[in-house]
Coordinates of C-alpha atoms and ligand atoms in Angstrom, one line a residue:
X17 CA -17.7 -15.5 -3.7
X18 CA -21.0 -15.7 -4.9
X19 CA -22.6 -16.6 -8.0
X20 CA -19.3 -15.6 -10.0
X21 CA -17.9 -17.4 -12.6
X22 CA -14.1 -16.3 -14.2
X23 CA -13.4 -15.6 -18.0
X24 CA -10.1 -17.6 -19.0
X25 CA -7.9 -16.7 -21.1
X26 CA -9.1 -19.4 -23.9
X27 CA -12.8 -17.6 -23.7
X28 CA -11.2 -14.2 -23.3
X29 CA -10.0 -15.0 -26.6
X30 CA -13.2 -16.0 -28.2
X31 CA -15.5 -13.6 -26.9
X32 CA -12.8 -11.0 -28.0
X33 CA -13.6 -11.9 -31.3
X34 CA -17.7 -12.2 -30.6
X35 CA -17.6 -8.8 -29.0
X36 CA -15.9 -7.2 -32.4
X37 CA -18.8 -8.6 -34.5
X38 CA -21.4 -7.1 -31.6
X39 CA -19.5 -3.7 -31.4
X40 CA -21.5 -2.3 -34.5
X41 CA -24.8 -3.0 -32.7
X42 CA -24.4 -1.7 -29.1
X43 CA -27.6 -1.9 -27.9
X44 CA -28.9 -4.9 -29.2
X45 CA -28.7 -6.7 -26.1
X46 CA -30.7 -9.7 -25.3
X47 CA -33.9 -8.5 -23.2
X48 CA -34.1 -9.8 -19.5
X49 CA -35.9 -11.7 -17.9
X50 CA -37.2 -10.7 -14.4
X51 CA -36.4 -12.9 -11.9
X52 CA -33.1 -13.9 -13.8
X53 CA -29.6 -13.3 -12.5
X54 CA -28.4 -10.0 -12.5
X55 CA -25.1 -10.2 -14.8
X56 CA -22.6 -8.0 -13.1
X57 CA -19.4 -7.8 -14.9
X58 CA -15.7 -6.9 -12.8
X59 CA -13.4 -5.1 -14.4
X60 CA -10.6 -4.8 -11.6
X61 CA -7.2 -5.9 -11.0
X62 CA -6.5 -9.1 -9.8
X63 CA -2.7 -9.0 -10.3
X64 CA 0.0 -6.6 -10.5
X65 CA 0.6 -3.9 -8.1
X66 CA -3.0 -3.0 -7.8
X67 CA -4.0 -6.6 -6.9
X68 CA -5.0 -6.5 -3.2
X69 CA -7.2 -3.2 -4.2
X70 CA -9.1 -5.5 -6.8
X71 CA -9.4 -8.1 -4.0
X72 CA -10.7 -5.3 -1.4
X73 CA -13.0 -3.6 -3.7
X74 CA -14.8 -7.2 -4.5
X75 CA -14.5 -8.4 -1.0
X76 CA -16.6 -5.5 -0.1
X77 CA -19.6 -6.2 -2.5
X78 CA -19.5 -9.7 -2.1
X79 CA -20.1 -9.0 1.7
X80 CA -22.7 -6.4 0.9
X81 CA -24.5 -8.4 -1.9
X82 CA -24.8 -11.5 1.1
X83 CA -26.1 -9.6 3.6
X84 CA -29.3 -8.7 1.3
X85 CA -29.5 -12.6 0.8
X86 CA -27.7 -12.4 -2.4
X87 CA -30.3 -10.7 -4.0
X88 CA -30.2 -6.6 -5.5
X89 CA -33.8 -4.9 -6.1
X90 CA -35.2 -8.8 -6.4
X91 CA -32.6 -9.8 -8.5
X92 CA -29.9 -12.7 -7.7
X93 CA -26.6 -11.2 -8.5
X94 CA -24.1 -13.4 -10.9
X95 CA -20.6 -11.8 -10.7
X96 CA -18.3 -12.1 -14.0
X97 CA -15.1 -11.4 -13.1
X98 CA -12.3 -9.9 -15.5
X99 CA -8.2 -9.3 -14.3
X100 CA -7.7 -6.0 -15.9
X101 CA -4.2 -6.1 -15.1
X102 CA -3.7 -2.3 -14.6
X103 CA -2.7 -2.3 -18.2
X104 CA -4.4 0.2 -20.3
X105 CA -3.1 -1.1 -23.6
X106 CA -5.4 -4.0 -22.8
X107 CA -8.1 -2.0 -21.6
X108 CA -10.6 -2.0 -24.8
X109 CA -10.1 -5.9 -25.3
X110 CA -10.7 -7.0 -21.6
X111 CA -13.9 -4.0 -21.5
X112 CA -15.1 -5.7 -24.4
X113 CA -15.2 -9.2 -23.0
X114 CA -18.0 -8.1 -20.4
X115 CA -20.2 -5.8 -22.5
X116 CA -20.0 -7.3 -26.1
X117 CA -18.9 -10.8 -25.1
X118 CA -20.7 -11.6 -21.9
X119 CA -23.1 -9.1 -22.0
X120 CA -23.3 -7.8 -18.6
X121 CA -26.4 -5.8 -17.2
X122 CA -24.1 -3.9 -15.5
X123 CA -20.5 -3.0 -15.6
X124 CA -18.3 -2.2 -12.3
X125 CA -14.7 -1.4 -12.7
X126 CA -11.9 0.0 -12.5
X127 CA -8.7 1.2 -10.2
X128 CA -6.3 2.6 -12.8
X129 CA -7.6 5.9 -14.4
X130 CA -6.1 4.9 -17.9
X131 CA -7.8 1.3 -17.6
X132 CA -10.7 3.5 -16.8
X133 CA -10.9 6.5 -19.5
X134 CA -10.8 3.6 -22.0
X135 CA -13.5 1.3 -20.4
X136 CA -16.1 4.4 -19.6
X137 CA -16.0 5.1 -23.7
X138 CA -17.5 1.7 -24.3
X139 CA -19.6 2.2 -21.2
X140 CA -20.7 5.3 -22.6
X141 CA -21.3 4.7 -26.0
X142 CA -23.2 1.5 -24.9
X143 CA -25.3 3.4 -22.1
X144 CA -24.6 0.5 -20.5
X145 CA -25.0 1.4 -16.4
X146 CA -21.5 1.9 -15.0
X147 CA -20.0 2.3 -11.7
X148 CA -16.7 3.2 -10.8
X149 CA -15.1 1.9 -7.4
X150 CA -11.9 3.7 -7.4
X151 CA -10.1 5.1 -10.4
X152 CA -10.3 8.8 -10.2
X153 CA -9.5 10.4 -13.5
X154 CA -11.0 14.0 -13.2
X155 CA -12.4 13.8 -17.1
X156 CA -14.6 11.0 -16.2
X157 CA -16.8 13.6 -13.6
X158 CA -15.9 16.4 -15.8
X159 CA -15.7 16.8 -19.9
X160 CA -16.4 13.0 -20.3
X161 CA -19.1 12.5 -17.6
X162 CA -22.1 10.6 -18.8
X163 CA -25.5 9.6 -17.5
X164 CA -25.5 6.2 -17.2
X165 CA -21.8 6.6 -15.6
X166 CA -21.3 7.0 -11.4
X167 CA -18.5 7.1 -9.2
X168 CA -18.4 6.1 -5.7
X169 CA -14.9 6.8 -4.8
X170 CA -13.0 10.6 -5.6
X171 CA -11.4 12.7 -8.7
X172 CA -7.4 12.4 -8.5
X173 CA -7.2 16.0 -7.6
X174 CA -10.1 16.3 -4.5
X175 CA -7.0 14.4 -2.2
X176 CA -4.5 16.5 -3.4
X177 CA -6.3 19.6 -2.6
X178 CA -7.1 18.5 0.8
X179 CA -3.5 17.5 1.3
X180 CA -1.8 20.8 0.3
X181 CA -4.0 22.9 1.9
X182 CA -3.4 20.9 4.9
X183 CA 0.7 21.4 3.9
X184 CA 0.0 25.1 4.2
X185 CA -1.7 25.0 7.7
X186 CA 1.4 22.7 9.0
X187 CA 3.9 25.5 7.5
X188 CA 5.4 23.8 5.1
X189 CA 6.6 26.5 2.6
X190 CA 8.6 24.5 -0.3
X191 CA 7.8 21.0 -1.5
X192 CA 9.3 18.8 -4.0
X193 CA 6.5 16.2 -5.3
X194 CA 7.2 13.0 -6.9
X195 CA 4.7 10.4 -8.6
X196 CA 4.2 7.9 -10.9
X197 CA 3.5 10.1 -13.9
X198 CA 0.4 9.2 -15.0
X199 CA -3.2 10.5 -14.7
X200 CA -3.9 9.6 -11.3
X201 CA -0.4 10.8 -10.4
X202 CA -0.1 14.1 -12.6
X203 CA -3.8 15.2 -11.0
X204 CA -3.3 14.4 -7.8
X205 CA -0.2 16.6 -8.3
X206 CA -2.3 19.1 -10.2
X207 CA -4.8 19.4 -7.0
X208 CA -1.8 19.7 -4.7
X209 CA -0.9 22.4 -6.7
X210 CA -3.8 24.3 -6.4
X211 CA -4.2 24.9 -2.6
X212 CA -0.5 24.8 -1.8
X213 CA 0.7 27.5 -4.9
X214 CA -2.5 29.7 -3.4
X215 CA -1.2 29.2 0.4
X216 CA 2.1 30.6 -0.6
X217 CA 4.1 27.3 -0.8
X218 CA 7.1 27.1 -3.8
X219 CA 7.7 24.1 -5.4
X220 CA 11.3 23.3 -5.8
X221 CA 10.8 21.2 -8.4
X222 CA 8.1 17.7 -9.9
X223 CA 9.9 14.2 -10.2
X224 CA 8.0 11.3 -12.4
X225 CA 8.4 7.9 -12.5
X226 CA 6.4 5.9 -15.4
X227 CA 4.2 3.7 -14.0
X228 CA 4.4 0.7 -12.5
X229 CA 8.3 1.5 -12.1
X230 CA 9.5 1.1 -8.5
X231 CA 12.9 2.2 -9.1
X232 CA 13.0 5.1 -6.5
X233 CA 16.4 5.5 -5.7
X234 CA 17.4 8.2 -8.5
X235 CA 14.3 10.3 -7.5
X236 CA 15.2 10.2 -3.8
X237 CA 18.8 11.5 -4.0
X238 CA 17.6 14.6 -6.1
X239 CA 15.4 15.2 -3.3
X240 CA 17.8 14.6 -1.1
X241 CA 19.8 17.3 -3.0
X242 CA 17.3 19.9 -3.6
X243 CA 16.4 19.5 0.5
X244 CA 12.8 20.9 0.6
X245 CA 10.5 20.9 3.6
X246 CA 8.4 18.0 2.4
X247 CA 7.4 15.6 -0.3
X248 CA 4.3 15.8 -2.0
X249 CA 4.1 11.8 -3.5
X250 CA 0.8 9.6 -5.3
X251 CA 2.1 5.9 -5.0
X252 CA -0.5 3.0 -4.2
X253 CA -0.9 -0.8 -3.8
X254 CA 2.8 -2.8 -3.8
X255 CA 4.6 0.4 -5.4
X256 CA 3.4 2.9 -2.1
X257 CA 5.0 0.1 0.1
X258 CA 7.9 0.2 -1.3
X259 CA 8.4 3.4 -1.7
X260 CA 7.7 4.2 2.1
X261 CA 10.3 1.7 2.7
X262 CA 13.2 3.1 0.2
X263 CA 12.6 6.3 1.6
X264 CA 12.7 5.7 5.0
X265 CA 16.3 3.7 4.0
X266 CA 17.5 6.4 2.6
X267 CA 17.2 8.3 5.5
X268 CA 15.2 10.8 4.0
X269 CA 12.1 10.0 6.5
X270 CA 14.9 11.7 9.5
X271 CA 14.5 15.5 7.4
X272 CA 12.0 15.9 5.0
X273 CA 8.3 15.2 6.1
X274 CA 6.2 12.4 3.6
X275 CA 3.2 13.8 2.1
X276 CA 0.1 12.4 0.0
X277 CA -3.0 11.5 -1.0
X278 CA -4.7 8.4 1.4
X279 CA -3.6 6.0 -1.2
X280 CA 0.0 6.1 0.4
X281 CA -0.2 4.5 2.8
X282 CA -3.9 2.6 2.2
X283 CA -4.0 -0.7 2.8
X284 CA 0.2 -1.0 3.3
X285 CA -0.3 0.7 6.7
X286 CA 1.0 -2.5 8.6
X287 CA 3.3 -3.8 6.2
X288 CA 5.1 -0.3 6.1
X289 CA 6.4 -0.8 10.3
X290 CA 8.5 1.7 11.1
X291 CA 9.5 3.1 7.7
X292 CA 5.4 4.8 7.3
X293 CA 6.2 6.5 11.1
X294 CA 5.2 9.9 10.6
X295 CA 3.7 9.7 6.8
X296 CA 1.0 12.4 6.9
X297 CA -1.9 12.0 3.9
X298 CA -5.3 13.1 3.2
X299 CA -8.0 10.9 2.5
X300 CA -12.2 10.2 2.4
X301 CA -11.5 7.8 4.6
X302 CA -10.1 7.2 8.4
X303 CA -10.3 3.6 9.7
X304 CA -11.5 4.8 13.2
X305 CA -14.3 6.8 12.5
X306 CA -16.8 7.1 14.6
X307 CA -20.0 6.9 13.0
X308 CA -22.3 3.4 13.1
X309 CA -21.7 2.1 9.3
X310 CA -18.6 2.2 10.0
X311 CA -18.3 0.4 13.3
X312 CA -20.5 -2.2 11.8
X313 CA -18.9 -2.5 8.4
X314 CA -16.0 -3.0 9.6
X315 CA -16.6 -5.9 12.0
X316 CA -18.4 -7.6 10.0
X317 CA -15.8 -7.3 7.0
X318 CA -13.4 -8.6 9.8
X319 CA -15.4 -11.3 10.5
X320 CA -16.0 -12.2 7.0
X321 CA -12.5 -12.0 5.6
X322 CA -10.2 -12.4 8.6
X323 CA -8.6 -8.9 7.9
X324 CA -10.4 -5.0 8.3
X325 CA -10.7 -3.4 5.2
X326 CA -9.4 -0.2 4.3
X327 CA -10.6 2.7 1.8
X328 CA -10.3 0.4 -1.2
X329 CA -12.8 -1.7 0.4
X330 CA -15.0 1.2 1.7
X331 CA -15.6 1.9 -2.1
X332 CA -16.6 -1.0 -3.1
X333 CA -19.5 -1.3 0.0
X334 CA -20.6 2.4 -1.5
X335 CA -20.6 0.8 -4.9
X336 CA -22.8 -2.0 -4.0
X337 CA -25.0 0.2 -2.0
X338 CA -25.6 3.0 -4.6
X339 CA -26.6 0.1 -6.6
X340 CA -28.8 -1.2 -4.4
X341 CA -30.5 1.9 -3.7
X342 CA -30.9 2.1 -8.0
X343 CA -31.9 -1.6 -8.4
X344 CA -34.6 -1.1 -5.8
X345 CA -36.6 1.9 -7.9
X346 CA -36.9 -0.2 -10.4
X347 CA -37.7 -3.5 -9.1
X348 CA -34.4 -5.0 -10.3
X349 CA -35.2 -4.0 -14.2
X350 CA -32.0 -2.5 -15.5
X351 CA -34.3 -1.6 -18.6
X352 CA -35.9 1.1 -16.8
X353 CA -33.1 3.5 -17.2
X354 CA -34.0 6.8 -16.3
X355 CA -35.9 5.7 -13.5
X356 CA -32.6 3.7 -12.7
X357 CA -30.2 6.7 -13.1
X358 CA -32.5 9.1 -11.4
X359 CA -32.6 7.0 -8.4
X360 CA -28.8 6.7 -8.4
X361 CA -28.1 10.2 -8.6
X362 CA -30.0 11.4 -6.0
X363 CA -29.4 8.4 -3.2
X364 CA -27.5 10.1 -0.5
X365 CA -26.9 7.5 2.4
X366 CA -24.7 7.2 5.6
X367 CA -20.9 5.4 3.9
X368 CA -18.5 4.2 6.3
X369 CA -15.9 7.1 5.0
X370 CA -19.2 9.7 6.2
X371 CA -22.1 11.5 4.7
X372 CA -22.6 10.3 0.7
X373 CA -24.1 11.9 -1.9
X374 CA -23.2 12.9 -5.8
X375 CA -22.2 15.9 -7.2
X376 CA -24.4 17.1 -10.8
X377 CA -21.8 14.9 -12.2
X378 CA -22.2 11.9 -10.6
X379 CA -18.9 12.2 -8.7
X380 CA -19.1 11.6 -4.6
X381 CA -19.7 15.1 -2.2
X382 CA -18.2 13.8 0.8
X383 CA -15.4 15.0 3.7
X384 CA -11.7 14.8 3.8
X385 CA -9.3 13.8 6.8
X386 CA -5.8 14.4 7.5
X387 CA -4.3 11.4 8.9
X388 CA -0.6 10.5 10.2
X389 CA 0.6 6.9 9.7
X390 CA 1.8 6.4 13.2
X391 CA 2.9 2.0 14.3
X392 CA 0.8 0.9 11.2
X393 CA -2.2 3.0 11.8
X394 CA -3.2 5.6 10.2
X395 CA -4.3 7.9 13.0
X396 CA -7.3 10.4 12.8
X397 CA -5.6 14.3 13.0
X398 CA -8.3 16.5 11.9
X399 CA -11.1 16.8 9.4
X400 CA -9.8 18.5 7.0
X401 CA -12.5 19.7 4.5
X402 CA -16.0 19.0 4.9
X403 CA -18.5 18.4 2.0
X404 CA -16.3 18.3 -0.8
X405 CA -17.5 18.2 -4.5
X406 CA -15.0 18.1 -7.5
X407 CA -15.3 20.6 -9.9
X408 CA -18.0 19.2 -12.8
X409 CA -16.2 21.7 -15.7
X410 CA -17.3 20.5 -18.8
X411 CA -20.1 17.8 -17.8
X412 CA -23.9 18.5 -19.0
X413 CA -25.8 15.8 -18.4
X414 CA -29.2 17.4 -19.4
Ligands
BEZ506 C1 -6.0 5.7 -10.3 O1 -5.3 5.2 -11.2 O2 -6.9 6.5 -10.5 C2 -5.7 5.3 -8.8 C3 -5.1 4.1 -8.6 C4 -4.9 3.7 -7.3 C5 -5.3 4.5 -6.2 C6 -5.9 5.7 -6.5 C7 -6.1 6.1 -7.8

């Protein structure tokens, strides 16, 4: 990787303690000086069940960031990487260790919503400028958006819209839905909902599991009992493999048709085999699109990492590029702000997943596809919803 350097657990400690004599002065940061490294600080998961999406999400900007000669807007790009663990109990101490302790210039993170509602009040109290490559808690585009804060990837519910309304078209008329009961999982649920309740679908009934619990087996015989038309399910990473597996084992994939978000099946697509046959989910993203950046991006990920990258991935290229776009209105000076977020909120550019631009609360406007996991591909079906743009209820950021 380049340029990075990793906080152990013995500095962790230390700068946890500098960072709580720092949090009283939040924007007494050191000023920079141009032509210095850019200090980027990653707050992703780097173990845990949302490990390879950590991994993906920083291959991505690794590539990106080399291909402009390892240099954004002028400035030479130093990552600082933090495991966040997927554990939002940890979320304020390992946030802290980038902005107060290492003082970033910029803060990039996370997967997990929780991780992420915790890390974007720092973020936002700091005005430090934050992207987000994946976690999709609706409040961070909606009553807790903020102007120095941007996602690149999707609210929890814009999936599960997509996805029910998609249900509804197929003729699916009663559901059952079953997630990790959490935020990502009860919105993605909630935006389901929506579309399918207004299609005329009945839900028999929602199963939770807390997360990261991949005990499946009590959840799939009450489905198994209650014997809807389909299941409606948010799983990712490790836990979405599984799941796809103990489902397909108990037999359950022979009479009651696998629903979900993209994440489902995301990155597992291969390792799933047989068991994902048939999974149908919607998603920004379809590996086989057919537009340029994506033909290109993914070769040359391929040829960089050995492997083809997958949404996880795609959102951390967009991240790097929005970035890009921001660092280059201001000639790599993070200082000028507005100029900074200005730029950044009105780059629209050609992603791998499609067009890209943000909504008035700096959440992506961008398409949805229904895909069907068919021998460890997920298959383009249809385009589902074009120009999508989450709801931005409760965001002003005049
Ligand atoms: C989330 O927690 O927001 C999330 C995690 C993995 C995939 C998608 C969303």
């Amino acid at each position: 990787m380049h340029n990075k350097s990793r906080i152990t657990r013995r500095d962790a400690l230390k700068l946890a303690g500098a960072g709580a004599a720092v949090a009283a002065f939040p924007f007494a940061r050191p000023a920079i000086a141009q032509g210095a490294p850019l200090k980027v600080g990653l707050l992703l998961p780097y173990s845990g069940t949302f490990a390879a999406l950590g991994d993906a999400i920083t291959n991505a900007m690794d590539l990106y960031v080399k291909q402009q000669g390892g240099k954004l807007g002028g400035r030479t790009i130093q990552w600082v990487k933090v495991d966040d663990e997927s554990k939002p109990e940890r979320a304020v101490e390992n946030t802290s260790k980038l902005v107060e302790g290492e003082k970033v210039d910029v803060l990039i993170g996370t997967v997990h919503s929780g991780v992420a509602m915790a890390m974007a009040k720092i973020a936002r109290e700091a005005g430090l400028p934050t992207l987000i490559p994946n976690a999709g808690a609706n409040a961070l585009t909606r009553s807790q958006c903020a102007k120095n804060i941007f996602r690149t990837s999707f609210g929890n519910s814009q999936p599960g819209v997509a996805a029910g309304k998609a249900m509804i078209d197929a003729g699916i008329k009663t559901a059952v839905t079953y997630t990790w009961g959490y935020a990502a999982g009860e919105e993605s649920v909630e935006g389901f909902k929506q579309s399918f309740l207004a299609g005329g679908g009945k839900i028999l009934k929602e199963v939770r599991l807390p997360f990261p619990n991949v005990e499946f087996q009590a959840g799939l015989a009450e489905i198994a009992s209650l014997k809807p038309q389909a299941v409606y399910s948010f799983y990712a990473g490790g836990g979405a493999l599984k799941y796809m597996k103990d489902y397909a084992a108990a037999g359950l994939n022979k009479s009651v048709q696998l629903w979900g978000p993209g994440f489902l099946t995301d990155g597992v697509e291969k390792a799933a085999g047989e068991a994902g046959n048939g999974v149908k989910t919607a998603s920004h993203y379809v590996d086989t699109l057919d537009n340029a950046e994506n033909k290109k991006f993914r070769a040359d990920y391929n040829a960089a990492f050995k492997k083809f990258p997958d949404v996880y991935a795609v959102q951390g290229w967009d991240t790097t590029h929005l970035l890009d776009i921001g660092l280059k209105a201001v000639g790599g000076d993070v200082s000028k702000k507005d100029d900074l977020f200005k730029a950044m909120r009105n780059a629209k550019f050609n992603s791998p997943r499609g067009p890209f631009r943000l909504s008035a609360s700096q959440n992506p406007i961008h398409n949805f596809y229904l895909r069907e996991l068919k021998n460890g591909e997920n298959v383009f079906v249809k385009v589902a919803a074009t120009d999508v743009s989450d709801p931005t209820t409760g965001c002003s950021l005049a």
